[in-house]
Short mmCIF file of C-alpha atoms in Angstrom, two decimals:
data_model
loop_
_atom_site.label_atom_id
_atom_site.label_comp_id
_atom_site.label_asym_id
_atom_site.label_seq_id
_atom_site.Cartn_x
_atom_site.Cartn_y
_atom_site.Cartn_z
CA UNK A 177 0.16 -0.29 0.29
CA UNK A 178 1.01 4.09 -0.39
CA UNK A 179 1.86 6.24 2.11
CA UNK A 180 0.05 8.07 3.61
CA UNK A 181 -0.88 10.16 6.01
CA UNK A 182 -4.06 11.52 8.78
CA UNK A 183 -5.14 14.26 9.84
CA UNK A 184 -8.23 13.44 12.16
CA UNK A 185 -11.14 16.51 12.71
CA UNK A 186 -13.26 14.59 15.52
CA UNK A 187 -16.09 17.42 14.24
CA UNK A 188 -16.27 16.51 11.29
CA UNK A 189 -17.31 13.79 9.67
CA UNK A 190 -16.54 14.41 5.73
CA UNK A 191 -13.18 14.05 4.23
CA UNK A 192 -10.40 15.48 1.82
CA UNK A 193 -8.06 13.68 -0.32
CA UNK A 194 -4.74 15.47 -1.43
CA UNK A 195 -3.20 14.11 -4.54
CA UNK A 196 0.26 15.95 -5.63
CA UNK A 197 0.97 15.28 -9.14
CA UNK A 198 4.55 13.38 -10.50
CA UNK A 199 7.85 14.19 -8.76
CA UNK A 200 6.38 15.50 -6.19
CA UNK A 201 5.08 14.40 -2.81
CA UNK A 202 2.63 14.90 0.07
CA UNK A 203 5.15 17.29 1.51
CA UNK A 204 3.68 20.25 -1.14
CA UNK A 205 0.51 20.44 0.45
CA UNK A 206 2.42 21.66 3.59
CA UNK A 207 0.83 25.01 3.03
CA UNK A 208 -2.43 23.36 2.64
CA UNK A 209 -2.81 21.35 6.25
CA UNK A 210 -3.46 23.18 8.71
CA UNK A 211 -5.97 25.37 7.47
CA UNK A 212 -8.74 22.16 5.82
CA UNK A 213 -7.94 20.38 9.13
CA UNK A 214 -9.83 23.19 11.52
CA UNK A 215 -13.01 22.29 8.77
CA UNK A 216 -12.00 18.43 7.62
CA UNK A 217 -10.43 14.95 8.30
CA UNK A 218 -7.20 15.70 5.76
CA UNK A 219 -5.92 12.19 3.95
CA UNK A 220 -2.25 12.86 2.04
CA UNK A 221 -1.48 9.83 -0.10
CA UNK A 222 2.49 9.61 -1.76
CA UNK A 223 2.03 8.23 -5.12
CA UNK A 224 3.66 5.09 -6.25
CA UNK A 225 7.72 5.43 -6.11
CA UNK A 226 7.33 8.95 -4.41
CA UNK A 227 8.14 10.91 -1.23
CA UNK A 228 7.61 7.47 1.04
CA UNK A 229 5.77 5.11 -1.31
CA UNK A 230 9.17 3.54 -2.06
CA UNK A 231 9.17 1.13 -4.92
CA UNK A 232 7.86 -2.24 -4.33
CA UNK A 233 9.54 -5.59 -5.39
CA UNK A 234 5.84 -6.03 -6.74
CA UNK A 235 5.79 -2.84 -9.12
CA UNK A 236 9.79 -3.84 -9.12
CA UNK A 237 9.00 -5.49 -12.42
CA UNK A 238 6.00 -3.79 -14.02
CA UNK A 239 7.37 -2.48 -17.88
CA UNK A 240 4.76 0.00 -17.40
CA UNK A 241 2.56 1.97 -15.56
CA UNK A 242 -1.30 3.17 -16.23
CA UNK A 243 -3.58 5.34 -14.73
CA UNK A 244 -6.37 3.04 -14.05
CA UNK A 245 -3.11 1.32 -11.92
CA UNK A 246 -2.20 4.33 -9.99
CA UNK A 247 -6.20 5.20 -9.40
CA UNK A 248 -6.94 2.09 -8.14
CA UNK A 249 -3.34 2.63 -5.21
CA UNK A 250 -5.62 5.62 -3.41
CA UNK A 251 -8.63 3.73 -3.83
CA UNK A 252 -6.86 0.85 -1.98
CA UNK A 253 -5.69 3.50 0.50
CA UNK A 254 -9.88 4.79 0.92
CA UNK A 255 -11.15 1.31 1.88
CA UNK A 256 -8.84 0.36 4.01
CA UNK A 257 -9.16 3.68 5.93
CA UNK A 258 -12.61 2.90 5.86
CA UNK A 259 -13.50 6.19 4.03
CA UNK A 260 -16.60 5.68 2.46
CA UNK A 261 -16.44 8.81 0.28
CA UNK A 262 -13.35 12.06 0.09
CA UNK A 263 -13.66 15.32 -1.80
CA UNK A 264 -9.92 15.31 -3.44
CA UNK A 265 -7.94 18.04 -4.11
CA UNK A 266 -5.02 17.60 -6.89
CA UNK A 267 -2.34 19.54 -8.58
CA UNK A 268 -1.14 18.71 -11.99
CA UNK A 269 -0.36 14.96 -13.82
CA UNK A 270 -2.87 14.83 -9.66
CA UNK A 271 -5.72 15.59 -11.39
CA UNK A 272 -5.55 12.76 -13.83
CA UNK A 273 -5.50 10.45 -11.41
CA UNK A 274 -8.63 11.81 -9.61
CA UNK A 275 -10.57 12.03 -12.61
CA UNK A 276 -9.47 8.64 -13.71
CA UNK A 277 -11.07 6.68 -9.66
CA UNK A 278 -14.01 9.49 -10.82
CA UNK A 279 -14.42 7.52 -13.83
CA UNK A 280 -13.38 3.68 -12.15
CA UNK A 281 -15.34 4.30 -8.71
CA UNK A 282 -18.18 7.18 -8.76
CA UNK A 283 -19.62 7.08 -5.85
CA UNK A 284 -15.97 7.00 -3.26
CA UNK A 285 -15.50 10.86 -5.10
CA UNK A 286 -17.33 13.96 -3.64
CA UNK A 287 -15.69 16.47 -5.71
CA UNK A 288 -12.85 17.11 -7.53
CA UNK A 289 -10.53 20.62 -6.85
CA UNK A 290 -7.85 20.52 -10.18
CA UNK A 291 -5.66 22.46 -9.19
CA UNK A 292 -3.09 22.88 -12.84
CA UNK A 293 -5.28 21.08 -13.82
CA UNK A 294 -3.90 19.02 -17.10
CA UNK A 295 -7.26 18.50 -19.48
CA UNK A 296 -4.87 19.11 -22.96
CA UNK A 297 -1.54 18.29 -23.96
CA UNK A 298 -0.55 21.79 -25.53
CA UNK A 299 1.44 21.81 -29.33
CA UNK A 300 4.89 23.23 -26.56
CA UNK A 301 4.17 20.20 -24.14
CA UNK A 302 3.69 17.10 -26.94
CA UNK A 303 7.35 18.12 -29.09
CA UNK A 304 8.67 18.41 -24.49
CA UNK A 305 7.44 15.15 -24.53
CA UNK A 306 8.79 13.32 -27.44
CA UNK A 307 12.00 14.91 -26.73
CA UNK A 308 11.95 13.94 -23.34
CA UNK A 309 10.72 10.30 -24.54
CA UNK A 310 13.37 10.61 -27.12
CA UNK A 311 17.02 11.31 -24.35
CA UNK A 312 15.08 9.89 -21.40
CA UNK A 313 17.49 6.97 -21.43
CA UNK A 314 19.83 9.37 -22.49
CA UNK A 315 20.44 11.51 -20.24
CA UNK A 316 19.78 12.00 -15.88
CA UNK A 317 16.83 12.60 -15.21
CA UNK A 318 17.31 15.60 -13.10
CA UNK A 319 17.84 17.43 -16.39
CA UNK A 320 15.27 16.16 -18.04
CA UNK A 321 13.20 17.30 -14.81
CA UNK A 322 14.90 20.42 -14.73
CA UNK A 323 13.82 21.25 -18.26
CA UNK A 324 10.54 20.39 -17.97
CA UNK A 325 10.41 22.08 -14.56
CA UNK A 326 10.97 25.18 -16.53
CA UNK A 327 9.04 25.56 -19.58
CA UNK A 328 6.43 25.11 -17.21
CA UNK A 329 6.98 26.90 -14.55
CA UNK A 330 9.43 29.87 -16.27
CA UNK A 331 8.85 33.21 -14.60
CA UNK A 332 11.16 33.76 -11.50
CA UNK A 333 8.07 34.34 -9.41
CA UNK A 334 7.54 30.92 -10.09
CA UNK A 335 11.29 29.61 -8.78
CA UNK A 336 9.95 29.24 -5.06
CA UNK A 337 7.64 25.76 -6.97
CA UNK A 338 10.35 24.92 -9.81
CA UNK A 339 12.56 23.73 -6.69
CA UNK A 340 10.08 22.58 -4.31
CA UNK A 341 9.44 20.04 -7.20
CA UNK A 342 12.90 19.27 -8.11
CA UNK A 343 13.45 18.61 -4.48
CA UNK A 344 11.38 16.31 -4.13
CA UNK A 345 12.26 14.48 -7.71
CA UNK A 346 16.15 13.99 -6.35
CA UNK A 347 14.15 11.63 -4.02
CA UNK A 348 12.88 9.27 -7.36
CA UNK A 349 15.44 6.80 -8.58
CA UNK A 350 15.88 6.97 -12.17
CA UNK A 351 13.98 3.71 -13.14
CA UNK A 352 11.26 4.69 -11.01
CA UNK A 353 11.30 8.67 -12.77
CA UNK A 354 11.28 6.26 -16.49
CA UNK A 355 7.23 4.24 -15.65
CA UNK A 356 6.48 7.97 -14.81
CA UNK A 357 6.97 9.62 -18.14
CA UNK A 358 5.93 6.51 -20.07
CA UNK A 359 2.55 7.49 -19.31
CA UNK A 360 3.44 10.26 -21.28
CA UNK A 361 2.41 7.56 -23.71
CA UNK A 362 -1.46 7.11 -22.83
CA UNK A 363 -2.32 10.72 -21.86
CA UNK A 364 -3.35 12.18 -25.21
CA UNK A 365 -6.66 9.08 -24.92
CA UNK A 366 -6.97 9.73 -21.51
CA UNK A 367 -6.96 13.44 -22.19
CA UNK A 368 -9.68 13.15 -24.15
CA UNK A 369 -11.87 10.82 -22.76
CA UNK A 370 -11.88 13.54 -20.31
CA UNK A 371 -12.68 16.23 -22.13
CA UNK A 372 -15.42 14.89 -23.99
CA UNK A 373 -17.87 13.13 -21.34
CA UNK A 374 -18.30 15.67 -18.48
CA UNK A 375 -18.74 12.99 -15.27
CA UNK A 376 -21.60 13.92 -12.57
CA UNK A 377 -19.11 14.57 -9.30
CA UNK A 378 -18.73 18.59 -8.65
CA UNK A 379 -15.55 20.17 -9.92
CA UNK A 380 -13.79 23.47 -9.03
CA UNK A 381 -11.16 24.34 -11.42
CA UNK A 382 -8.68 26.07 -9.68
CA UNK A 383 -6.17 28.35 -12.91
CA UNK A 384 -2.80 30.56 -12.71
CA UNK A 385 -3.62 33.01 -14.82
CA UNK A 386 0.17 32.61 -15.90
CA UNK A 387 -0.38 29.06 -16.48
CA UNK A 388 0.23 29.26 -20.28
CA UNK A 389 0.14 25.79 -21.35
CA UNK A 390 -2.91 24.34 -19.78
CA UNK A 391 -5.11 27.15 -18.86
CA UNK A 392 -7.05 27.89 -22.45
CA UNK A 393 -7.77 24.08 -22.85
CA UNK A 394 -9.83 24.48 -18.63
CA UNK A 395 -11.10 27.45 -19.84
CA UNK A 396 -12.99 25.42 -23.09
CA UNK A 397 -14.19 22.53 -20.94
CA UNK A 398 -15.56 23.98 -18.64
CA UNK A 399 -17.43 25.80 -21.08
CA UNK A 400 -18.35 22.72 -22.19
CA UNK A 401 -19.10 20.92 -18.86
CA UNK A 402 -21.13 23.49 -17.52
CA UNK A 403 -23.64 21.49 -15.47
CA UNK A 404 -20.56 20.60 -13.26
CA UNK A 405 -17.87 22.49 -13.56
CA UNK A 406 -16.20 25.82 -12.51
CA UNK A 407 -13.36 27.59 -12.33
CA UNK A 408 -11.62 29.66 -10.02
CA UNK A 409 -8.90 31.74 -12.12
CA UNK A 410 -5.42 33.62 -9.95
CA UNK A 411 -4.22 36.26 -11.23
CA UNK A 412 0.13 36.40 -10.84
CA UNK A 413 0.61 32.54 -10.39
CA UNK A 414 1.45 30.10 -12.45
CA UNK A 415 0.93 26.30 -12.50
CA UNK A 416 1.56 25.32 -8.71
CA UNK A 417 -1.62 27.30 -7.05
CA UNK A 418 -1.61 25.79 -3.81
CA UNK A 419 2.20 26.97 -3.26
CA UNK A 420 2.10 30.35 -5.22
CA UNK A 421 -1.14 31.66 -3.68
CA UNK A 422 -2.05 29.44 -0.84
CA UNK A 423 -4.51 31.34 1.05
CA UNK A 424 -6.33 32.06 -2.09
CA UNK A 425 -6.01 28.65 -2.90
CA UNK A 426 -7.16 27.54 0.64
CA UNK A 427 -9.55 30.06 1.01
CA UNK A 428 -11.64 29.36 -2.38
CA UNK A 429 -11.76 25.84 -2.13
CA UNK A 430 -12.54 25.36 1.07
CA UNK A 431 -15.40 27.90 1.01
CA UNK A 432 -16.38 25.88 -2.41
CA UNK A 433 -16.13 21.98 -0.61
CA UNK A 434 -18.38 23.61 2.33
CA UNK A 435 -21.24 24.43 0.23
CA UNK A 436 -20.58 20.71 -1.41
CA UNK A 437 -20.65 19.13 1.80
#
């Protein structure tokens, strides 16, 4: 089972589960824990190979990871903790994991908060992925990761987010990085399906106005999925909204979750 940490609130029966992105860990939510625990029970996860979820003997022999298998890891934890349903908060690639979980087990997902959501790989990001696939066995993975982090979060004020993710990525093993990177091969068909199909779960997208790679496609999807989806755009903010503008992120998300509780 993947590593997880629980922060209980004895006055609440509501759960909020946080899912980080590729190369991160549960530590990226450090600016959220205290604020959210005032209102909810909080569950933090380290996805396989990240943080305290060290590569297992079983996973060593898996040639490739899938979004289904990673979402199933999350489902295993909430089953273990006997959580009937939870609100889910994700960042970056974590938003894809949450949406995949909602496809597989919709009754376990009360609402979805999609921070720095990835709904479409634009031309630039697809070129990046192709370059990464070419060089993933040739270059040290941290060099690739630094490059990607800089392209996605290019501004000087995004430096804190970049460094946080790069420092967490240092804890990954090269083999593990390559397995996660290979997930990009299945990302386009998965995202195409998510863009087409509106799932009947309240969803709040929280995006930075400087998240130039991913914000345009999120705007289009929210217009199309207008029965269930809302968009909140944070000004002067890049991709990692919960780190760059934590106060605004916390206030907006907690308000949304309390309205759905």
